[in-house]
Short mmCIF file of C-alpha atoms and ligand atoms in Angstrom, two decimals:
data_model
loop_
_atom_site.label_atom_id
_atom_site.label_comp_id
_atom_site.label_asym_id
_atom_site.label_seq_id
_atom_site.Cartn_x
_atom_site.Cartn_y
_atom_site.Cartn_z
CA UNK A 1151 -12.37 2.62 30.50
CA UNK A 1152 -10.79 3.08 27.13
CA UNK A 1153 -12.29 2.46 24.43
CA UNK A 1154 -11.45 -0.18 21.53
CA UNK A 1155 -10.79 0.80 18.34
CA UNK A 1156 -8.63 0.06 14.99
CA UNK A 1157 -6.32 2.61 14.39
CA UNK A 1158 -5.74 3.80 10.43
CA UNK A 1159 -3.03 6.54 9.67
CA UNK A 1160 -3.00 8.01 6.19
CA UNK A 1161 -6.96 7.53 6.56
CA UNK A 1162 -7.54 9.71 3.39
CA UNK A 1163 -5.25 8.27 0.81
CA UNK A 1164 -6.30 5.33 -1.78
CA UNK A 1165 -6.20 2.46 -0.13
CA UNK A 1166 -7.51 3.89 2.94
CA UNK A 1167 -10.66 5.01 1.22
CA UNK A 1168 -10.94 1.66 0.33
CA UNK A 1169 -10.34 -0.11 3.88
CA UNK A 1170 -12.74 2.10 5.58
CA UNK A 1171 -15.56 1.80 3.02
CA UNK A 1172 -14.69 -2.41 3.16
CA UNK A 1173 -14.42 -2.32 6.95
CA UNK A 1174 -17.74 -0.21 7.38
CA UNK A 1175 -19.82 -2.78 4.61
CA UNK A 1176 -18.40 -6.25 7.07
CA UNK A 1177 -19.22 -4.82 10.09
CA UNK A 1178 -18.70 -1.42 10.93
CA UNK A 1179 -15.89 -1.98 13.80
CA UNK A 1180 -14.86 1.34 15.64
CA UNK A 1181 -12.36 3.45 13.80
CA UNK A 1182 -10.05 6.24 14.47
CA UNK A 1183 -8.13 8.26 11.98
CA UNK A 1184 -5.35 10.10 11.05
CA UNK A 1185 -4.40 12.21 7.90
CA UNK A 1186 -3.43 15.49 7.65
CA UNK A 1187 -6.59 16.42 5.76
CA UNK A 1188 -9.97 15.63 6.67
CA UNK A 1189 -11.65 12.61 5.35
CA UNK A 1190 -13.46 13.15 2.29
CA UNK A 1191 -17.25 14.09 3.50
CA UNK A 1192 -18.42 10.23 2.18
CA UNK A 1193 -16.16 8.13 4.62
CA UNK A 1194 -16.61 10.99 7.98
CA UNK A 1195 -19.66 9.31 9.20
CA UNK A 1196 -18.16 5.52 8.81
CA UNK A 1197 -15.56 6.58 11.20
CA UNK A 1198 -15.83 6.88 14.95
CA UNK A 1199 -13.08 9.76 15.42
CA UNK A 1200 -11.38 11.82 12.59
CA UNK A 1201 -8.01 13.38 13.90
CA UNK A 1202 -6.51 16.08 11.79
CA UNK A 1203 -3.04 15.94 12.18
CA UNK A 1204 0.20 14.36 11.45
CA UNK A 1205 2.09 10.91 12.37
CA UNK A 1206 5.36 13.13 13.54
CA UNK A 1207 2.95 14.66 16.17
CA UNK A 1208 4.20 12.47 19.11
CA UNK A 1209 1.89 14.63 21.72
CA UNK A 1210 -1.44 13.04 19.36
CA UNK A 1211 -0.47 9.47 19.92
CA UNK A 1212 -0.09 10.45 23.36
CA UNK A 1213 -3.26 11.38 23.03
CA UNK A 1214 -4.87 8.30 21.14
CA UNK A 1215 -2.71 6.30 23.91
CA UNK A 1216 -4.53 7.72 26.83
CA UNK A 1217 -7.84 7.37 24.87
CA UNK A 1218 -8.58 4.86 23.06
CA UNK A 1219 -7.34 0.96 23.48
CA UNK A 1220 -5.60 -0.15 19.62
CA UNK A 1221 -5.63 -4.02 19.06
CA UNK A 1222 -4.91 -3.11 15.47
CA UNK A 1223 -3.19 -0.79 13.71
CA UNK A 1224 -3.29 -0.19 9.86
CA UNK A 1225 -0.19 2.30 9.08
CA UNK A 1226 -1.13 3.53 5.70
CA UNK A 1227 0.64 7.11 6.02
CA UNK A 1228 3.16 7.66 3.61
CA UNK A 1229 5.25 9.98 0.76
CA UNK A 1230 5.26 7.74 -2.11
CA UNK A 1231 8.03 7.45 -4.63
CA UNK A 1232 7.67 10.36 -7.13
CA UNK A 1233 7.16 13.15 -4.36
CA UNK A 1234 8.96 11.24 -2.53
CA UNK A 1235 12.62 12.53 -4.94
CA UNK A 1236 11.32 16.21 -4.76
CA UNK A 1237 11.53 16.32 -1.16
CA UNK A 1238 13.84 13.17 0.23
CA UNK A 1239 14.50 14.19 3.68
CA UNK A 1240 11.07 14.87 4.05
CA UNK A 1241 9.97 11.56 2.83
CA UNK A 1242 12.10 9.94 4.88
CA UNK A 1243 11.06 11.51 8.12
CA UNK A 1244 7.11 10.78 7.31
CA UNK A 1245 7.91 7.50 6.16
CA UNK A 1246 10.67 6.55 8.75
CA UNK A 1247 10.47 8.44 11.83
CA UNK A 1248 6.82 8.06 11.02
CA UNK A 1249 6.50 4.50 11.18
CA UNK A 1250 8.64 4.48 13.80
CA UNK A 1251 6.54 6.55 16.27
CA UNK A 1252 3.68 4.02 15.14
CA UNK A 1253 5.51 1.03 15.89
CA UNK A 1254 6.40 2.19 19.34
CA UNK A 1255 2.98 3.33 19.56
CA UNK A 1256 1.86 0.32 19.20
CA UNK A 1257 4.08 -1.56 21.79
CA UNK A 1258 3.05 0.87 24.42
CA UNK A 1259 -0.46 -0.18 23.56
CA UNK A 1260 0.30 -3.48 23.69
CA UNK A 1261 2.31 -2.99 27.10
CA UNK A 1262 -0.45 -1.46 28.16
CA UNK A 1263 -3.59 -3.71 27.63
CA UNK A 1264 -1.15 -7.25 27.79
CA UNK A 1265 -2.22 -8.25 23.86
CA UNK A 1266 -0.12 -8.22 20.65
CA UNK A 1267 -1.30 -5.15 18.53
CA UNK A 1268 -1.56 -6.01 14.99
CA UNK A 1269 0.22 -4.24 12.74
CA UNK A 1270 -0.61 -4.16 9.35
CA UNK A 1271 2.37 -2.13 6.72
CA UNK A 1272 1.70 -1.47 3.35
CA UNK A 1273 5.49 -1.58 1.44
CA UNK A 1274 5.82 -1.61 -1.90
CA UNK A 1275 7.82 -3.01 -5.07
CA UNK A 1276 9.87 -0.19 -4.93
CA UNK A 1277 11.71 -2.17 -2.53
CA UNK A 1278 13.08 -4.10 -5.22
CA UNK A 1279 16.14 -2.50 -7.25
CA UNK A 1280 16.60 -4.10 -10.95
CA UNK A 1281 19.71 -2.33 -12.50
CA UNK A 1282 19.09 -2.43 -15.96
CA UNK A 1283 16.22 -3.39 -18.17
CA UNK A 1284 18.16 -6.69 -19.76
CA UNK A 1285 18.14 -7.97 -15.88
CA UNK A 1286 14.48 -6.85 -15.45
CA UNK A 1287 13.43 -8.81 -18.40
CA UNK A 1288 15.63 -11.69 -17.51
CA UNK A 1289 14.70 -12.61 -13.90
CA UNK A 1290 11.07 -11.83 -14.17
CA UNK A 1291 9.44 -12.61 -10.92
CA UNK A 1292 11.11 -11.98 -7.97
CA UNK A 1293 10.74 -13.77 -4.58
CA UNK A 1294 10.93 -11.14 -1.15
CA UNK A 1295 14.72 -11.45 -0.56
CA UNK A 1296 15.87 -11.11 -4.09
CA UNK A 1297 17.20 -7.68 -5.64
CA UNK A 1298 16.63 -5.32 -2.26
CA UNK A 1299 18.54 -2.76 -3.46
CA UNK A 1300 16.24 -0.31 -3.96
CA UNK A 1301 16.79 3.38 -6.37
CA UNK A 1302 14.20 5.66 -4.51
CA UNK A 1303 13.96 7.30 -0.89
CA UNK A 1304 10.78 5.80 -1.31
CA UNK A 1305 12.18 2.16 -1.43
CA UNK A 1306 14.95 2.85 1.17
CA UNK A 1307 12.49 3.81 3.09
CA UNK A 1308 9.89 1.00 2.84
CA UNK A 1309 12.92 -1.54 2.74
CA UNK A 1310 14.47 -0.27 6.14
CA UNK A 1311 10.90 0.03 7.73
CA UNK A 1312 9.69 -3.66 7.18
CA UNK A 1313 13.56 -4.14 9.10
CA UNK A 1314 12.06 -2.00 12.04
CA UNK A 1315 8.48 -3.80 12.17
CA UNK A 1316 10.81 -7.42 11.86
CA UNK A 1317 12.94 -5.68 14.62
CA UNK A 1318 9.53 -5.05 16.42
CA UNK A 1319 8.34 -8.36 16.27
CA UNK A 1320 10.67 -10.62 17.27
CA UNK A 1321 14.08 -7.93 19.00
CA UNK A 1322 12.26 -5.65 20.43
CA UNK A 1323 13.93 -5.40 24.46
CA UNK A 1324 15.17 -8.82 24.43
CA UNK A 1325 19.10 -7.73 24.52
CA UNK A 1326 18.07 -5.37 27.33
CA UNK A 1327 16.52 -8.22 29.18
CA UNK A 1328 13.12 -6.51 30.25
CA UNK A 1329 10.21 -8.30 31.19
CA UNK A 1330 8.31 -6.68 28.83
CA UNK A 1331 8.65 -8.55 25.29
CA UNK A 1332 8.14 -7.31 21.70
CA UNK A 1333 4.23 -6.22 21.54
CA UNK A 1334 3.83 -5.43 17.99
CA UNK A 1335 3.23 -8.22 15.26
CA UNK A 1336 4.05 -7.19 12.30
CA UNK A 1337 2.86 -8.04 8.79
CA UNK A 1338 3.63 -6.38 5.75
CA UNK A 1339 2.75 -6.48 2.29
CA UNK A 1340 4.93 -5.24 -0.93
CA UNK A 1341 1.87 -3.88 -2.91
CA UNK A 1342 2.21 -3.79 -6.53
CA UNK A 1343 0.56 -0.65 -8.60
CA UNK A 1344 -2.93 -0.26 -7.13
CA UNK A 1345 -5.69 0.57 -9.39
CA UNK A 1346 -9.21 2.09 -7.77
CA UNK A 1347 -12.71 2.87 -9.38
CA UNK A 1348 -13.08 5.62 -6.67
CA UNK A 1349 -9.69 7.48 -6.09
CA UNK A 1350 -7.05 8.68 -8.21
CA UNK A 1351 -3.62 8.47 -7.08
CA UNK A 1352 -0.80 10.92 -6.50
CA UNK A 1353 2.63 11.31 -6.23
CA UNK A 1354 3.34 7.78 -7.08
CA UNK A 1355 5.18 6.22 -10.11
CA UNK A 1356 2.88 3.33 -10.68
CA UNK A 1357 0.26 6.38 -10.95
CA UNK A 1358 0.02 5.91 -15.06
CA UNK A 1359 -2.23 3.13 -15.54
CA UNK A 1360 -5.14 4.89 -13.18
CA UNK A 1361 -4.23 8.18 -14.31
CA UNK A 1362 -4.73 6.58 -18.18
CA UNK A 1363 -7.71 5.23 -17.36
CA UNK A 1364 -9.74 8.20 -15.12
CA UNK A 1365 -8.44 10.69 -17.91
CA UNK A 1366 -10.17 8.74 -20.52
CA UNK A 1367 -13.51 8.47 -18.79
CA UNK A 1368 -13.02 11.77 -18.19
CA UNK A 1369 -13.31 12.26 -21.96
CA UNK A 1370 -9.84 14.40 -21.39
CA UNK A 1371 -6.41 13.32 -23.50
CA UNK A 1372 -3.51 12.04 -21.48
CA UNK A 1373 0.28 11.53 -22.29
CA UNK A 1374 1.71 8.84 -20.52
CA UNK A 1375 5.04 9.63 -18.74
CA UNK A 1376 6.12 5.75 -19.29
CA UNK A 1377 7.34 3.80 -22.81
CA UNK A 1378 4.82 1.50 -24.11
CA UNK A 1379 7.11 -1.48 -23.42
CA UNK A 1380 6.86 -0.49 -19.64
CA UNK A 1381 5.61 -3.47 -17.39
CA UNK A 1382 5.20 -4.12 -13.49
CA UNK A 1383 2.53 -5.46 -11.31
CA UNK A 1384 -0.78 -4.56 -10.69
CA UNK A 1385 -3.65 -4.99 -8.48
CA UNK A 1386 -7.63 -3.70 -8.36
CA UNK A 1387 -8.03 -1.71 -5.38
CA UNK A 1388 -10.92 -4.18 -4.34
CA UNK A 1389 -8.41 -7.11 -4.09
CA UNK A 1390 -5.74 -5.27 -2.42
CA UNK A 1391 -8.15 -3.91 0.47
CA UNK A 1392 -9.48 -8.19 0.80
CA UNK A 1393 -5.79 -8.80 0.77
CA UNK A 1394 -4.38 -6.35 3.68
CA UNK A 1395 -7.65 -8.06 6.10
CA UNK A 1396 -6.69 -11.54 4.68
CA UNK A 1397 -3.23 -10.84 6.25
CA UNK A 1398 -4.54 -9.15 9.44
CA UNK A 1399 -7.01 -11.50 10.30
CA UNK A 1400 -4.90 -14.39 9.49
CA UNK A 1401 -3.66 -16.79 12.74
CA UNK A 1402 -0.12 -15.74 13.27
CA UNK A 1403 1.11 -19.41 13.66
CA UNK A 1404 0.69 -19.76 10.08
CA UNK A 1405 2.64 -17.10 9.05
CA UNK A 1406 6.77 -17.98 8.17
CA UNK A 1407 7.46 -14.65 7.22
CA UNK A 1408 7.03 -10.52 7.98
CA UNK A 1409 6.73 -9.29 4.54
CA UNK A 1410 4.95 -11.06 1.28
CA UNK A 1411 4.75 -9.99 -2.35
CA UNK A 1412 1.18 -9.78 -3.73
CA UNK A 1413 0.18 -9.23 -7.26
CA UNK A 1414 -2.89 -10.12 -9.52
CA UNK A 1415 -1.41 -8.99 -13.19
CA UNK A 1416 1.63 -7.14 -15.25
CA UNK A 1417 0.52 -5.52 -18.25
CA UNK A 1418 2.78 -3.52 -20.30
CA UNK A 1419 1.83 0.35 -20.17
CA UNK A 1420 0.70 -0.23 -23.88
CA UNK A 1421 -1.63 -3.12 -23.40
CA UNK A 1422 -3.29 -1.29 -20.75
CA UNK A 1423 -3.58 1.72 -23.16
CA UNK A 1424 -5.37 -1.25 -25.73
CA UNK A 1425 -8.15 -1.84 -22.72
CA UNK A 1426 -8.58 1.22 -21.67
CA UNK A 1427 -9.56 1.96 -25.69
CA UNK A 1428 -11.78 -1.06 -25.80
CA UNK A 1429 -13.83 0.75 -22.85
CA UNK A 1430 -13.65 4.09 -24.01
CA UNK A 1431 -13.02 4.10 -27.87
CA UNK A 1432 -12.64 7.50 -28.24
CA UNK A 1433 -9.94 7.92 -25.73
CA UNK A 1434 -6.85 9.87 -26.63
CA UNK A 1435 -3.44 8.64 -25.18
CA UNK A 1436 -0.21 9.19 -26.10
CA UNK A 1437 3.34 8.43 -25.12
CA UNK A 1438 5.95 11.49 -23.62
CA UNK A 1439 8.11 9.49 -21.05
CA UNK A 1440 9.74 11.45 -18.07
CA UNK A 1441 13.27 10.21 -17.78
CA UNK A 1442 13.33 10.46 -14.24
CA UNK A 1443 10.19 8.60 -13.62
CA UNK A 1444 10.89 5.71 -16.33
CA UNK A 1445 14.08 5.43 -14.30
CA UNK A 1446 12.10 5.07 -11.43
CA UNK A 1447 9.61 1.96 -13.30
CA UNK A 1448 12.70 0.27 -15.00
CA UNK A 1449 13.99 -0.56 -11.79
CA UNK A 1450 10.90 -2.29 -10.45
CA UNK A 1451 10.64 -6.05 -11.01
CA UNK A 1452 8.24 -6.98 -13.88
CA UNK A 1453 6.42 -9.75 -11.92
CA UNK A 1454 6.80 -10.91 -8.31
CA UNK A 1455 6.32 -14.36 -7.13
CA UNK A 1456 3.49 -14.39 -4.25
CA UNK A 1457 3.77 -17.83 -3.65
CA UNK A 1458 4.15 -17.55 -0.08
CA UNK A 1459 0.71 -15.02 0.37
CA UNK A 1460 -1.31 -17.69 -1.04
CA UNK A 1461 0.44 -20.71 0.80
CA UNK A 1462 0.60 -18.66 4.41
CA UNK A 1463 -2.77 -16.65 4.35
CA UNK A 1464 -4.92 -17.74 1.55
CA UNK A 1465 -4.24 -14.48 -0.90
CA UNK A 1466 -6.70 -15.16 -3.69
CA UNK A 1467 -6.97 -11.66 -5.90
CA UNK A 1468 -10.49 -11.70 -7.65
CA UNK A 1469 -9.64 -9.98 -10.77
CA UNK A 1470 -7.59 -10.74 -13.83
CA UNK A 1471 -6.35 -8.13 -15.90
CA UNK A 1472 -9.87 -8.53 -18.36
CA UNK A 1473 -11.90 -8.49 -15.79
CA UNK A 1474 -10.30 -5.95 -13.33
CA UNK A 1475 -11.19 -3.39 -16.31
CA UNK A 1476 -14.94 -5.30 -17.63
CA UNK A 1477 -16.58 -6.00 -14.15
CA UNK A 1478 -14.62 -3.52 -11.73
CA UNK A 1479 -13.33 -0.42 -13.86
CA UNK A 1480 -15.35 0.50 -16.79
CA UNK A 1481 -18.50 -0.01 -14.69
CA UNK A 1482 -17.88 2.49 -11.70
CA UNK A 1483 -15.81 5.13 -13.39
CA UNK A 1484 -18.10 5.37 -16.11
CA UNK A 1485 -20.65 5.68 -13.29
CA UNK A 1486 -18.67 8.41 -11.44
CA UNK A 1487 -17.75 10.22 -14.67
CA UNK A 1488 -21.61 9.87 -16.54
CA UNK A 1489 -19.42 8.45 -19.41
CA UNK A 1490 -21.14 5.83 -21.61
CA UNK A 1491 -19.06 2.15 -22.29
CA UNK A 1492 -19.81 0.24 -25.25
C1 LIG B 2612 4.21 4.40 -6.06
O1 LIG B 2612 4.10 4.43 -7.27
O2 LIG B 2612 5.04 5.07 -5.42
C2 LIG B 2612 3.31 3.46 -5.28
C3 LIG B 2612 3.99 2.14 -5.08
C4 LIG B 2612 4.13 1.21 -6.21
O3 LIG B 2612 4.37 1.85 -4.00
N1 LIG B 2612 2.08 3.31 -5.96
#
């Protein structure tokens, strides 16, 4: 008998901290993992099986395949968008021929135990492509199939792989006439910046606003690689992990659509600089943008319109931009740093 688990790639990254800590609190389902470090020494005990190892590795999903039976699959793995220009074909073959060794992955599974395997993508706003900052500012929110044209290998990336899980879902063999149908349903969500209590980010572009905040709890000074005037969309960590189970759990007759924005606030990078003072008054931060990575932030919408996540699936983020840093921030990173808050 195999055994059932949920499957999580990119186990050790941000928002897979998160998920595993969430999923472990509700009910402490059985787990496997993948990343191609192990799991920081808090979350190896909340897991059932820790692989080591990478999502090209075709012979370890072989593995997992013959193993373990995957109702759900939670494909966090991924080389986000600043790395992601260092080292482009790279990127693109963890985050495409990645995903798509997951997604067939997951339609053996399904093939092989008869059920659809839920399969839950995290994309991004970098799938959006703004080409100048008087368009940014003009069309403000953006709905999913406006402006996907997007500036990074990052974006491409994401963009093209939310095609594959569509393709997935609803293509998959039907031209070839097999019996066997598409197995994999696909939902995906175009996260906004991500900020987290517990982790700080790397090699990402929305990585200034945590790295603002952790470096002044820290008690260290940090120069901000964005303008002031810089704005896109955030989300507290603690929201986006309710958000990505919101979606999976969700019945699949309600959902219209494969992919939906998400998004809880969009502070400029200089009003979050303002909060991130109020909490820790002695903070110094300063202002040196990188022209490469403003490039990168310019082209990302301001605002997206989520309208369809809270009409399909009930998205309901618990934190506004005050309260995000009061009740969530301030509290635990103080805690984690022994810094005192007024
Ligand atoms: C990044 O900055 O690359 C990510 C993202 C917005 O997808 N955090």
């Amino acid at each position: 008998m195999r055994k059932p688990v949920v499957l999580i790639t990119g186990a050790g990254g941000e928002i897979g901290h998160g998920l595993i800590e969430r999923l472990w609190e509700e009910g402490r389902p059985a787990i496997i993992t993948i990343d191609l470090n192990p799991l920081d020494a808090s979350l190896g005990p909340k897991v059932a099986r820790e692989l080591v190892g990478s999502i090209l590795d075709t012979n370890l999903l072989e593995r997992i395949l013959a193993e373990y039976e995957v109702d759900m699959v939670f494909h966090l793995a991924a080389i986000l968008s600043t790395r992601g220009e260092f080292t482009p074909v790279t990127a693109h073959q963890v985050n495409v021929e990645g995903t798509l060794n997951l997604l067939d992955f997951a339609q053996k599974q399904g093939e092989s135990h008869g059920r659809r395997v839920v399969f839950l993508y995290p994309s991004s706003i970098a799938a959006y492509g703004l080409p100048d900052l008087e368009t940014k500012a003009r069309v403000g929110r953006v709905k999913e199939h406006e402006w996907n044209v997007p500036t990074t290998m990052y974006g491409c990336n994401k963009l093209y792989c939310e095609h594959l899980g569509r393709y997935y879902n609803h293509f998959y063999k039907q031209l070839a006439a097999e019996t066997l149908s598409g197995k994999v349903d696909f939902r995906a969500i175009r996260f906004p910046g991500l900020i987290s209590a517990d982790t700080v980010p790397s090699g990402g572009t929305s990585d200034f606003a945590p790295e603002m905040i952790h470096a002044a709890a820290r008690g260290e000074s940090y120069a901000c690689f964005v303008r002031p005037d810089t704005r896109i969309p955030f989300m507290a960590m603690p929201d986006a992990v309710d958000a990505l189970l919101r979606l999976a759990r969700a019945e699949r007759t309600g959902l219209r659509y494969n992919v939906y924005n998400i998004t809880a606030f969009n502070p400029s990078a200089e009003e979050i600089r303002e909060l991130v003072l109020e909490g820790f008054p002695g903070a110094e931060i300063t202002f040196e943008p990188d022209l490469k990575r403003q490039a990168i932030v310019d082209s990302w919408p301001e605002d997206v319109d989520d309208t369809a996540a809270r009409e399909d699936w009930g998205l309901a983020p618990g934190y506004d931009l005050r309260s995000a840093f009061t009740e969530y921030l301030f509290p635990r990173i103080a805690a984690r740093y022994g810094t005192a808050t007024p």
